[in-house]
Short mmCIF file of C-alpha atoms in Angstrom, two decimals:
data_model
loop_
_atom_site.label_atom_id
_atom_site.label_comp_id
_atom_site.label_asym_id
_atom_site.label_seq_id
_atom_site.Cartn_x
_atom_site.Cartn_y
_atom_site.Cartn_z
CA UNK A 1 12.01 -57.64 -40.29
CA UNK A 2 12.30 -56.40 -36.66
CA UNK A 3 12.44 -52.39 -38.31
CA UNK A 4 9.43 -52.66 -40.53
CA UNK A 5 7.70 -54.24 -38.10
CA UNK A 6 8.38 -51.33 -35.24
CA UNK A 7 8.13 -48.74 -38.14
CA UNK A 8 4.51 -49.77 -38.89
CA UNK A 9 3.96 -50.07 -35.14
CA UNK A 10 4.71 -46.30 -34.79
CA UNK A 11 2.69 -44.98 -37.70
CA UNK A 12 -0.29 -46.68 -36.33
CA UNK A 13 0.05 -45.75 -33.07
CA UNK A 14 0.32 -41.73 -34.26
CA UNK A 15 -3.06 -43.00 -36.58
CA UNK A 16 -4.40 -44.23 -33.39
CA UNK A 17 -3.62 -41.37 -31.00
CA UNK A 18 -5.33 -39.17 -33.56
CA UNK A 19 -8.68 -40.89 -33.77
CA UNK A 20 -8.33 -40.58 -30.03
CA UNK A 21 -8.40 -37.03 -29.97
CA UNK A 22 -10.80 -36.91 -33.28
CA UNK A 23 -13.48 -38.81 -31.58
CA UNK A 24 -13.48 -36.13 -28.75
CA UNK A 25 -13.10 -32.99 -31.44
CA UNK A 26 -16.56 -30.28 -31.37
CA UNK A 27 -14.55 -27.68 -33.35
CA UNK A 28 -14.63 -28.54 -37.21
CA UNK A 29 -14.18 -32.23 -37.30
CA UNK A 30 -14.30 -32.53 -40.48
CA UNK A 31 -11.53 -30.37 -40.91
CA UNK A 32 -9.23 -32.18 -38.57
CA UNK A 33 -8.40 -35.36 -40.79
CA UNK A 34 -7.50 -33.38 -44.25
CA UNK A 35 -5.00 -30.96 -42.16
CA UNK A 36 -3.26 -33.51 -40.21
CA UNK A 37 -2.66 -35.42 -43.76
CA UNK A 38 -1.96 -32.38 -45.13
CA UNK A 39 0.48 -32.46 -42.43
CA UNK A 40 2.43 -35.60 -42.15
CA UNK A 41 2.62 -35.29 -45.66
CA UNK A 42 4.52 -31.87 -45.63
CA UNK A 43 7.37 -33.60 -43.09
CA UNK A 44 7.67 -36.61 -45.59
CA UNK A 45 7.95 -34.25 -48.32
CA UNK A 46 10.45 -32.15 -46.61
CA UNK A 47 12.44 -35.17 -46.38
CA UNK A 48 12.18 -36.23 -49.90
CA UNK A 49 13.45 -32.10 -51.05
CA UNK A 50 16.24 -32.47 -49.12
CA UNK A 51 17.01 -35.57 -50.70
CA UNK A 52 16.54 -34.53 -54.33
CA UNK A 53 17.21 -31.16 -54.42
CA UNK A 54 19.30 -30.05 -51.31
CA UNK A 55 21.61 -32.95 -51.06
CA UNK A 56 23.42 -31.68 -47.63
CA UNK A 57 20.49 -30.81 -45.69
CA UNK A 58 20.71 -29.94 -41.95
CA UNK A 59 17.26 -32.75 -41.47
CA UNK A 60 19.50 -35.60 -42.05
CA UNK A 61 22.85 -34.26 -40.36
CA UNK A 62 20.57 -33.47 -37.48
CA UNK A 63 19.47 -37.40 -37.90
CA UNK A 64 22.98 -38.71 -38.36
CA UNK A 65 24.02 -37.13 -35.23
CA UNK A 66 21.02 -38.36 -33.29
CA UNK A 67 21.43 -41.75 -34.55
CA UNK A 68 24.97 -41.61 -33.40
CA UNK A 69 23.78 -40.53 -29.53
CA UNK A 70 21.00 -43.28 -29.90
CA UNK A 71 23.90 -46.17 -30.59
CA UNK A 72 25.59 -44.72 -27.52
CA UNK A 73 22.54 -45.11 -26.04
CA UNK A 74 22.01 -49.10 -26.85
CA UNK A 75 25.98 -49.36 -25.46
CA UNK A 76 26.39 -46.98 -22.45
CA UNK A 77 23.16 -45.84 -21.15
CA UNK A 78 24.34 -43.75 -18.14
CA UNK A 79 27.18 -42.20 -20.65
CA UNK A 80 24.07 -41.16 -22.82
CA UNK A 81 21.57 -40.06 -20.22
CA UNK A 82 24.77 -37.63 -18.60
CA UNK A 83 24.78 -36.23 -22.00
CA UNK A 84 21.14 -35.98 -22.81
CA UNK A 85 20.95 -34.09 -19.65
CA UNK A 86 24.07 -32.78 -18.01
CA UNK A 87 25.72 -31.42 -21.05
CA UNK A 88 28.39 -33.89 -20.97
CA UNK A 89 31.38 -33.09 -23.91
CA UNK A 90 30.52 -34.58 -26.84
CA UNK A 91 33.44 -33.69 -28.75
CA UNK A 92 34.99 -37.23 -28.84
CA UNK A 93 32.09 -38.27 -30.88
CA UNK A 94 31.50 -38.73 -34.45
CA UNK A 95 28.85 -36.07 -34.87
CA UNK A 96 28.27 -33.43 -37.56
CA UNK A 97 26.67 -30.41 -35.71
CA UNK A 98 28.37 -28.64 -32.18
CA UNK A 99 26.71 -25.66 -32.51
CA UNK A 100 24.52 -25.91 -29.42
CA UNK A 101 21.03 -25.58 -30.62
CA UNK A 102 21.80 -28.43 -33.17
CA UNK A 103 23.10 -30.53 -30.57
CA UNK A 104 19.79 -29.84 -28.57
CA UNK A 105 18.10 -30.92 -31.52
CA UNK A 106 19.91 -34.13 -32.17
CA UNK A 107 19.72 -34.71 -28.20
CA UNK A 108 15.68 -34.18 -28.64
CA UNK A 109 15.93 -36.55 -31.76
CA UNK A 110 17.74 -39.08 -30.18
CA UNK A 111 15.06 -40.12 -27.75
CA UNK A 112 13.05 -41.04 -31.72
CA UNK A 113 15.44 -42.80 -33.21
CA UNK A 114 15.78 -45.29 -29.63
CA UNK A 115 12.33 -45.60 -30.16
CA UNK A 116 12.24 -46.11 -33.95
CA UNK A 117 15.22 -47.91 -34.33
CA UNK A 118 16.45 -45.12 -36.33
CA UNK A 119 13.91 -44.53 -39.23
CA UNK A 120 14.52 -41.15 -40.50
CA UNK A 121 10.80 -41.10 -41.92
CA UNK A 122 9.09 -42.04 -39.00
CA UNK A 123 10.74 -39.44 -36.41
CA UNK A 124 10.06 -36.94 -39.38
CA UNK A 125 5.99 -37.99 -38.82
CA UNK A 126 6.22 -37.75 -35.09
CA UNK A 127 7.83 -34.11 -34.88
CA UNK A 128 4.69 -33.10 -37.50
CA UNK A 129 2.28 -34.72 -35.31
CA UNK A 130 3.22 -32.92 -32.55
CA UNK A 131 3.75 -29.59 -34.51
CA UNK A 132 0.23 -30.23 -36.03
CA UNK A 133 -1.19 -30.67 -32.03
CA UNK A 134 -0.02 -27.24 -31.23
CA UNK A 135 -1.36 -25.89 -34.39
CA UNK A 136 -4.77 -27.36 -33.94
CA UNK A 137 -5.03 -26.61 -30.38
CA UNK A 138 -4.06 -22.81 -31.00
CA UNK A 139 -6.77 -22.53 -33.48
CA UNK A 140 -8.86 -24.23 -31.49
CA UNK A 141 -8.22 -21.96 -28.74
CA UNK A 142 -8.26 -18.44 -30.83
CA UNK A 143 -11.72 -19.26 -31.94
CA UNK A 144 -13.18 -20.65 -28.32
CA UNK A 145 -12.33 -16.84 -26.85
CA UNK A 146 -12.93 -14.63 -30.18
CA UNK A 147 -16.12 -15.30 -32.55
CA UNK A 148 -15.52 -14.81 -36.28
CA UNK A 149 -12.16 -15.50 -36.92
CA UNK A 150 -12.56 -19.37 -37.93
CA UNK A 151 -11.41 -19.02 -41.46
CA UNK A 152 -8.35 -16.61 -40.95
CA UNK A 153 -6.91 -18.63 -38.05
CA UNK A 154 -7.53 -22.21 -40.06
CA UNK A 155 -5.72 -20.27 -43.21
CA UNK A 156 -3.03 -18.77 -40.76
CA UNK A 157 -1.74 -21.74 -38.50
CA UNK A 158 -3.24 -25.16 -40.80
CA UNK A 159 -3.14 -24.37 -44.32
CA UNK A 160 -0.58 -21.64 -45.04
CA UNK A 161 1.57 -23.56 -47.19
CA UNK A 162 5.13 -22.23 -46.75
CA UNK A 163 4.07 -22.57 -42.75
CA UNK A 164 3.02 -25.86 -43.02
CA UNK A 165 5.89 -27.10 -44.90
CA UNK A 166 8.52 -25.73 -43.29
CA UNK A 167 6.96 -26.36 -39.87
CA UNK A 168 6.74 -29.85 -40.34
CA UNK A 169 9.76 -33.01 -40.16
CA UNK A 170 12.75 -33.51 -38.65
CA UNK A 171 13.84 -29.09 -39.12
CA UNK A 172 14.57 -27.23 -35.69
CA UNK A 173 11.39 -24.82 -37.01
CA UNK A 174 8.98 -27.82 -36.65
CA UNK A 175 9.42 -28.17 -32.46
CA UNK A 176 9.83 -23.97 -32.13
CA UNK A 177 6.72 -23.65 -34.18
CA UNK A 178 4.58 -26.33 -32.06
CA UNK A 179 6.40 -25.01 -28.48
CA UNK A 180 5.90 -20.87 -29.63
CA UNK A 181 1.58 -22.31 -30.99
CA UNK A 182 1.66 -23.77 -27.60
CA UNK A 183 2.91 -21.16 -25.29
CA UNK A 184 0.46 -18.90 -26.94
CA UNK A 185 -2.57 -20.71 -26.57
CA UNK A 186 -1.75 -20.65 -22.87
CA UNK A 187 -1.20 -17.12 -22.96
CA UNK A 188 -5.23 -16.65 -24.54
CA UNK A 189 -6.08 -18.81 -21.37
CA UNK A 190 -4.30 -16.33 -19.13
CA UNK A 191 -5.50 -13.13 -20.47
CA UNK A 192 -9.17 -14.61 -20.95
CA UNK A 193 -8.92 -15.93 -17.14
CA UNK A 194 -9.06 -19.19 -17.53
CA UNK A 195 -7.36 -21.29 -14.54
CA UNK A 196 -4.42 -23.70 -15.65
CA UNK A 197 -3.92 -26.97 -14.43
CA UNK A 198 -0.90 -28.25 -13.12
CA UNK A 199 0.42 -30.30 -15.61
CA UNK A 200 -0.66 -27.45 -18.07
CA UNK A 201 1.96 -25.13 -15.95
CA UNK A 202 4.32 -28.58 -16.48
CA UNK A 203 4.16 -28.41 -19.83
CA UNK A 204 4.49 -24.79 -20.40
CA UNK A 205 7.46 -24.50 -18.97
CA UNK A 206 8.00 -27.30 -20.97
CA UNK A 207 7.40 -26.08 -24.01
CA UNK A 208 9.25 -22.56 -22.88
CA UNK A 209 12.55 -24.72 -22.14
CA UNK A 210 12.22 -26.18 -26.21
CA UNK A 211 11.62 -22.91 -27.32
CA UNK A 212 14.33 -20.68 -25.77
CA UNK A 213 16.80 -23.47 -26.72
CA UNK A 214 15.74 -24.13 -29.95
CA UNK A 215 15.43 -20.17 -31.11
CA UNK A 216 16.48 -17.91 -28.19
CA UNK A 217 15.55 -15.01 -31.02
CA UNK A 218 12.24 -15.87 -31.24
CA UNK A 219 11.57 -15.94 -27.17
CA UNK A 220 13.79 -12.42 -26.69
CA UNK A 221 10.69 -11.12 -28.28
CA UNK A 222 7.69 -13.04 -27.76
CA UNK A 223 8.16 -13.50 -23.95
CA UNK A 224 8.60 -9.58 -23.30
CA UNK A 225 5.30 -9.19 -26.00
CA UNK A 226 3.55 -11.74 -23.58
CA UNK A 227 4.51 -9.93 -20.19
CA UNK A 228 3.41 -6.62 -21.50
CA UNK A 229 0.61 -7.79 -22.28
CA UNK A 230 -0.77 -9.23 -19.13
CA UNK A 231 0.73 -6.49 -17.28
CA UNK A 232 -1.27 -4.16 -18.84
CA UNK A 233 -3.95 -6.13 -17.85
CA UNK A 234 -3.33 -5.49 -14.15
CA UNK A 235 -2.89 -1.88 -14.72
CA UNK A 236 -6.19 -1.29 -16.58
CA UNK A 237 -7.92 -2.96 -13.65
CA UNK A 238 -6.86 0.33 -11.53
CA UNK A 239 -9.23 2.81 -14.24
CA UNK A 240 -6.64 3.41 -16.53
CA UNK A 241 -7.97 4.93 -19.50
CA UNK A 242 -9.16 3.05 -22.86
CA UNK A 243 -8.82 4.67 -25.16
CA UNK A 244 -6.73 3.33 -28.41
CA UNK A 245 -3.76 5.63 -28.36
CA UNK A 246 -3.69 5.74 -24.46
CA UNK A 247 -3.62 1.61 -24.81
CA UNK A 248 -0.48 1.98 -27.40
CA UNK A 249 1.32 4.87 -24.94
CA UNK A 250 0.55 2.59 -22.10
CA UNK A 251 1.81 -0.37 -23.32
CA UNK A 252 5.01 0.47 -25.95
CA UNK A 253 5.95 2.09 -21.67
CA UNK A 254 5.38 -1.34 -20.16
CA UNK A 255 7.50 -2.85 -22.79
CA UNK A 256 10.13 -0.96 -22.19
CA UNK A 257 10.61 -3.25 -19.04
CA UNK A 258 10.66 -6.44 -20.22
CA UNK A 259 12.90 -5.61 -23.25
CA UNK A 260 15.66 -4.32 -21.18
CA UNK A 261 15.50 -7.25 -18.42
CA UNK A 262 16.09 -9.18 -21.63
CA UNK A 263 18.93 -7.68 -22.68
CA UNK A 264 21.08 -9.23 -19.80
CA UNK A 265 19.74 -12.67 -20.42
CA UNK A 266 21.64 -13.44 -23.41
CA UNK A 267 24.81 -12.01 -24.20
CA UNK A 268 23.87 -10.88 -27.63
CA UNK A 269 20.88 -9.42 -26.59
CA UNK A 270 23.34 -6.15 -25.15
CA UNK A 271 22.55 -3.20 -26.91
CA UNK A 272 25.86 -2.67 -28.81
CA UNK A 273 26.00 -6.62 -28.87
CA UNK A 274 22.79 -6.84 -31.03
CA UNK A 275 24.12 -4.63 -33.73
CA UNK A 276 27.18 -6.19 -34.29
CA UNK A 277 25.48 -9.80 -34.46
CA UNK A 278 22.97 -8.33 -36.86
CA UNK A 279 25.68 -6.67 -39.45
CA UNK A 280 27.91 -9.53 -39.13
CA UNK A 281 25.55 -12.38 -39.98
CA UNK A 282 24.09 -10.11 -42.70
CA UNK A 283 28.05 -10.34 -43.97
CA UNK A 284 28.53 -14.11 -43.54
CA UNK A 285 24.67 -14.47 -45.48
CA UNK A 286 26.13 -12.13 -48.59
CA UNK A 287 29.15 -14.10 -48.85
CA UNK A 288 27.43 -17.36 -49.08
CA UNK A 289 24.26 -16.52 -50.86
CA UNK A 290 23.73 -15.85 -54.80
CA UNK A 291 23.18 -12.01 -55.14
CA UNK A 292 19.35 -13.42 -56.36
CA UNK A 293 18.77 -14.97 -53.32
CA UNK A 294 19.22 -12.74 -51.15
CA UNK A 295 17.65 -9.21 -49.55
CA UNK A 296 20.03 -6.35 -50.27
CA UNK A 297 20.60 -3.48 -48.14
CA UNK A 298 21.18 0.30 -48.20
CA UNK A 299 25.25 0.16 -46.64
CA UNK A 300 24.09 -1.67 -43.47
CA UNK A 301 26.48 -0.59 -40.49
CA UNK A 302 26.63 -0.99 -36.79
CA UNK A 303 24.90 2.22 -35.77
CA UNK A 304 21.14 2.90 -34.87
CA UNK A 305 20.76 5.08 -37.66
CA UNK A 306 21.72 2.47 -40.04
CA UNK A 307 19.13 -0.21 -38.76
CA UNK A 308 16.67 2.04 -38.76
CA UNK A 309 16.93 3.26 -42.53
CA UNK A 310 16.73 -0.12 -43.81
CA UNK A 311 13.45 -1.79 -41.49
CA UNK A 312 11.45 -0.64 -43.30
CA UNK A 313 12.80 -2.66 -46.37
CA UNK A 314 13.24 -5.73 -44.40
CA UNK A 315 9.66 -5.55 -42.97
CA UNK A 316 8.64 -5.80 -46.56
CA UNK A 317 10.73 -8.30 -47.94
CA UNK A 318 10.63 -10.36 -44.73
CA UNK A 319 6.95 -10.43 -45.17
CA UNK A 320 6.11 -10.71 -49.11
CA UNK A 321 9.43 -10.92 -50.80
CA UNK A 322 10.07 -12.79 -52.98
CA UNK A 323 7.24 -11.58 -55.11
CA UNK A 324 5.96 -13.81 -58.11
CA UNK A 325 8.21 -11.70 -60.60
CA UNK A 326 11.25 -11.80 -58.94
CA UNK A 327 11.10 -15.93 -58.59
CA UNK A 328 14.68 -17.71 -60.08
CA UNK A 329 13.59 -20.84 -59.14
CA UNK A 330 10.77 -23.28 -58.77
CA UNK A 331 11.07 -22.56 -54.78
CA UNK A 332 11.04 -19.23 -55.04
CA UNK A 333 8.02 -19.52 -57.54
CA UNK A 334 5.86 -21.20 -55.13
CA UNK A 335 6.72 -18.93 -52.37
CA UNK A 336 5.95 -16.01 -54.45
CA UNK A 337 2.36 -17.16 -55.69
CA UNK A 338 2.07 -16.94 -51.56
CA UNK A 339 3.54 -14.09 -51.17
CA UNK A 340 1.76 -12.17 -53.50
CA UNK A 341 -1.22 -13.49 -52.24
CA UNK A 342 -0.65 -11.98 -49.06
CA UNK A 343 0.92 -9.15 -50.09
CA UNK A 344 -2.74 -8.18 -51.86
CA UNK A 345 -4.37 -9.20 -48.62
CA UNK A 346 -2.48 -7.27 -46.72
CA UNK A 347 -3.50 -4.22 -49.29
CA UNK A 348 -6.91 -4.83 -48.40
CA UNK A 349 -6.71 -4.81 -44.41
CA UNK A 350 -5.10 -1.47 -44.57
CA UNK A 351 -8.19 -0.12 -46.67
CA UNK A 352 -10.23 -0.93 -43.11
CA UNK A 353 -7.13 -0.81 -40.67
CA UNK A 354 -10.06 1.90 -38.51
CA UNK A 355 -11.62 -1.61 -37.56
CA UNK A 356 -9.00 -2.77 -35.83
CA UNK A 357 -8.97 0.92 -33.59
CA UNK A 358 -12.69 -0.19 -32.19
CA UNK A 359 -12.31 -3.84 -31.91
CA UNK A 360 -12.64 -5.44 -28.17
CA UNK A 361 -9.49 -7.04 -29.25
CA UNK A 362 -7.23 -4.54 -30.36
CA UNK A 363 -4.52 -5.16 -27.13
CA UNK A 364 -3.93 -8.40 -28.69
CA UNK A 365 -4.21 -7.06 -32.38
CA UNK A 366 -1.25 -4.22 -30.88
CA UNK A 367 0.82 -6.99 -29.40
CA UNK A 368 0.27 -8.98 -32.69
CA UNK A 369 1.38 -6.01 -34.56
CA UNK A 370 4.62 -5.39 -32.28
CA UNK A 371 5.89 -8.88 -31.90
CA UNK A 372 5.76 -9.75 -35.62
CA UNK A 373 7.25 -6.30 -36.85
CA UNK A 374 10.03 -6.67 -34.03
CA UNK A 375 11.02 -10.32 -34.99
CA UNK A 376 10.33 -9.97 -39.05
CA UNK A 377 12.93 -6.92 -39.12
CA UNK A 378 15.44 -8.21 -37.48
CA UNK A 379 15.03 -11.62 -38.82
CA UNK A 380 15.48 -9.97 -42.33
CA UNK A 381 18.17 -8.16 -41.46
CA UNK A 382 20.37 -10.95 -40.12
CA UNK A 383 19.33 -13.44 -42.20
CA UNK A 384 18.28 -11.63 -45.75
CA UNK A 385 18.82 -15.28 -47.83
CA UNK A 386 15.01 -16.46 -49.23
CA UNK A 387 15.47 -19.67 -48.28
CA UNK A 388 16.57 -18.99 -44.94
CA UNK A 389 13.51 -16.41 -44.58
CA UNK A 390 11.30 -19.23 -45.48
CA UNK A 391 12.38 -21.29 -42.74
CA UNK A 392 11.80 -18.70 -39.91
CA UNK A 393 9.27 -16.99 -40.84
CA UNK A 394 7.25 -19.89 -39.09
CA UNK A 395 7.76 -17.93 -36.27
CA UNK A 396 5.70 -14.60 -37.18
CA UNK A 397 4.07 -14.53 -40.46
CA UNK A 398 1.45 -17.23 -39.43
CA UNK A 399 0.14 -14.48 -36.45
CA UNK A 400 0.65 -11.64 -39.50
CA UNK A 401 -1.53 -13.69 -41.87
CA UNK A 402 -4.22 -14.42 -39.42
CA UNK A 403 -4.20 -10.67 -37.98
CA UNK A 404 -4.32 -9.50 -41.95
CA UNK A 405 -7.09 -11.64 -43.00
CA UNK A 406 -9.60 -11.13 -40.38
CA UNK A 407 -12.41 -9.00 -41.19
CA UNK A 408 -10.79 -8.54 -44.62
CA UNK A 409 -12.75 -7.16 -47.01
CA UNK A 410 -11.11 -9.40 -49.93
CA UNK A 411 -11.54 -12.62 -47.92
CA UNK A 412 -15.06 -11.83 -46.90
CA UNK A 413 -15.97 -10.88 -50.64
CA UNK A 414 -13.96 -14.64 -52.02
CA UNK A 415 -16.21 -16.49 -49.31
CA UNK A 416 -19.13 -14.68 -50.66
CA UNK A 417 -18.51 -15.09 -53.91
CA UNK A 418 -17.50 -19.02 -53.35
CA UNK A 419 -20.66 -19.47 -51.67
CA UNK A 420 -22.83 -18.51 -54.55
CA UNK A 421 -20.98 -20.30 -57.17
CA UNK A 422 -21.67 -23.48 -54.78
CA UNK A 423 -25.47 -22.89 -54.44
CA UNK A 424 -26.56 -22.51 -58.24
#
């Protein structure tokens, strides 16, 4: 009695911290309710596909393990907070995942399940509440600083459906997603000078500290894409020049910077390192994987040379593969309708790619362009399984998507085309 009682507790108190913010929304309120359902909805379905149709799925191992720190928790508090934060061995306990980012996960998780007495369903609604918060706030943000871009950054970050499914329940993609949708609103408010707030800065760092822990990857790139950025944005203030290819010279130099300070951070960001990590878990994915599932290569080796040859190929199939035709599965169906979608979008922004040379905003369109072409590559090329792809592309193809449909001659001829069939 006690559990359904504190589970119904919890789902109105998300229902009630979301009128909260609804009552205060300006920017498409209408819009806010249908998205957040949308939402919650995705995170219980996630659950329920993992239940029916991938019977060992990492949600509830990650929710097993946290369950088993939330019981130490109820018996030995102090033994549980040294572990939540001092990285206290956990190998004495029964837990499925030691692989450290899971662990963080489960640690993160644990402090749910203490509150929800362990219901799997509930923590699954929080982590898409908080991943739909970051969403809606980026959006938010995106259209406050640039005008005309409501419908591809709605269809980017709220609607996508492969990003809103598989940013959304108890998945490690689900707090990345809302920590990287965070960190990036902040940096609009930094390059538009807008002054942050102290517990802004708070939970920044925050939200940096989630996302370096939870994909490491992700933040080797995006962090050094940020930096460049805003350093740029010093420089120009001394008269460098404007142009578009002077911007691109200026900044692919700056980068250079930030990219090699990175390379010490993490051990397998060393140049030689990075190779190796790249072939090898493109090895352990082929041995796992179907031959159907997977992105196959042109003899991928350790050398420069090799990497090189085959980006190209992973750029496309980490962006639109698998196409409709190529679907084995229901899945892979789905995800092909999308990615065919896109694919044809994407067709359609290159027919006008000159607009994005004269736009006020083509820095950002540049760093855009950089960040998701560095991460999709060598996503695809360590990880070239579908379902694996579908999982991480949560952490670039929502900033492709938005960058491909705005101003896009397709999308603007649909809305058109919608908007007369609605007024006869």
């Amino acid at each position: 009695m006690m559990t359904h009682f504190v589970s119904v507790f919890h789902v109105l108190f998300i229902f009630y911290m979301a009128f909260r913010i609804w009552k205060t929304e300006t920017f498409l309120p209408k819009l806010f309710w249908p998205c957040l359902l949308i939402k919650l909805l995705a995170g219980i379905s996630l659950g329920f596909l993992y239940t029916w149709y991938f019977p060992v799925g990492d949600t509830f191992s990650y929710f097993k393990d946290a369950s088993v720190l939330a019981s130490l928790a109820r018996e030995d508090f102090s033994s549980y907070l040294n572990i939540l934060f001092f990285n206290t061995d956990i190998s004495t306990l029964p837990i499925i995942f030691f692989e450290p980012r899971a662990v963080f996960l489960s640690k993160i998780t644990s402090v749910f399940n203490i509150a929800t007495l362990d219901n799997y369903w509930v923590v699954s609604l929080y982590f898409s509440f908080i991943s739909f918060l970051a969403s809606w706030n980026l959006v938010k943000m995106i259209n406050h600083k640039i005008d005309g871009v409501t419908v591809p950054s709605v269809m980017a970050f709220l609607l996508m459906p492969s990003i809103v499914f598989w940013s959304s329940g108890l998945i490690k993609e689900t707090l990345a997603a809302a920590a990287l949708y965070y960190l990036t609103a902040i940096f609009l408010k930094i390059w538009f000078r807008e002054k942050l707030s102290i517990a802004t800065v708070i939970l920044s760092l925050f939200s940096l500290w989630i996302f370096w822990h939870l994909k490491y990857y992700f933040t080797a790139i995006f962090l050094p894409v940020v930096v460049t950025t805003l350093l740029y944005r010093i420089i120009t203030r001394k008269g460098i020049a404007r142009s578009a290819s002077s911007e691109a010279i200026i900044w692919l130099a700056i980068f250079l910077l930030p990219i090699f300070l990175v390379s010490f951070v993490h051990p397998n960001f060393s140049p030689g390192r990075l190779l190796e990590v790249i072939v090898s878990n493109n090895a352990v994915f082929n041995q796992l994987s179907d031959p159907e599932d997977l992105v196959h290569f042109n003899d991928l080796q350790v050398t420069v040379r090799s990497i090189l040859r085959n980006a190209p190929w992973a750029f496309f199939s980490g962006f639109f593969r698998p196409l409709l035709f190529e679907a084995g599965n229901v899945l892979q169906f789905l995800a092909g309708v999308e990615n065919t979608l896109v694919l044809f979008f994407f067709f359609a922004a290159c027919v006008q790619a000159k607009q994005y040379l004269t736009s006020p905003h083509r820095l950002l369109a540049l760093a855009i362009i950089i960040y998701v072409t560095l991460l999709c590559i060598l996503i695809t090329l360590s990880a070239p399984n579908f379902g694996t792809l579908s999982r991480y592309r949560t952490g670039y193809a929502p900033f492709f998507v938005f960058l491909v449909l705005c101003n896009n001659p397709l999308l603007i001829y649909l809305q058109r085309s919608f908007y007369r069939l609605v007024s006869h």
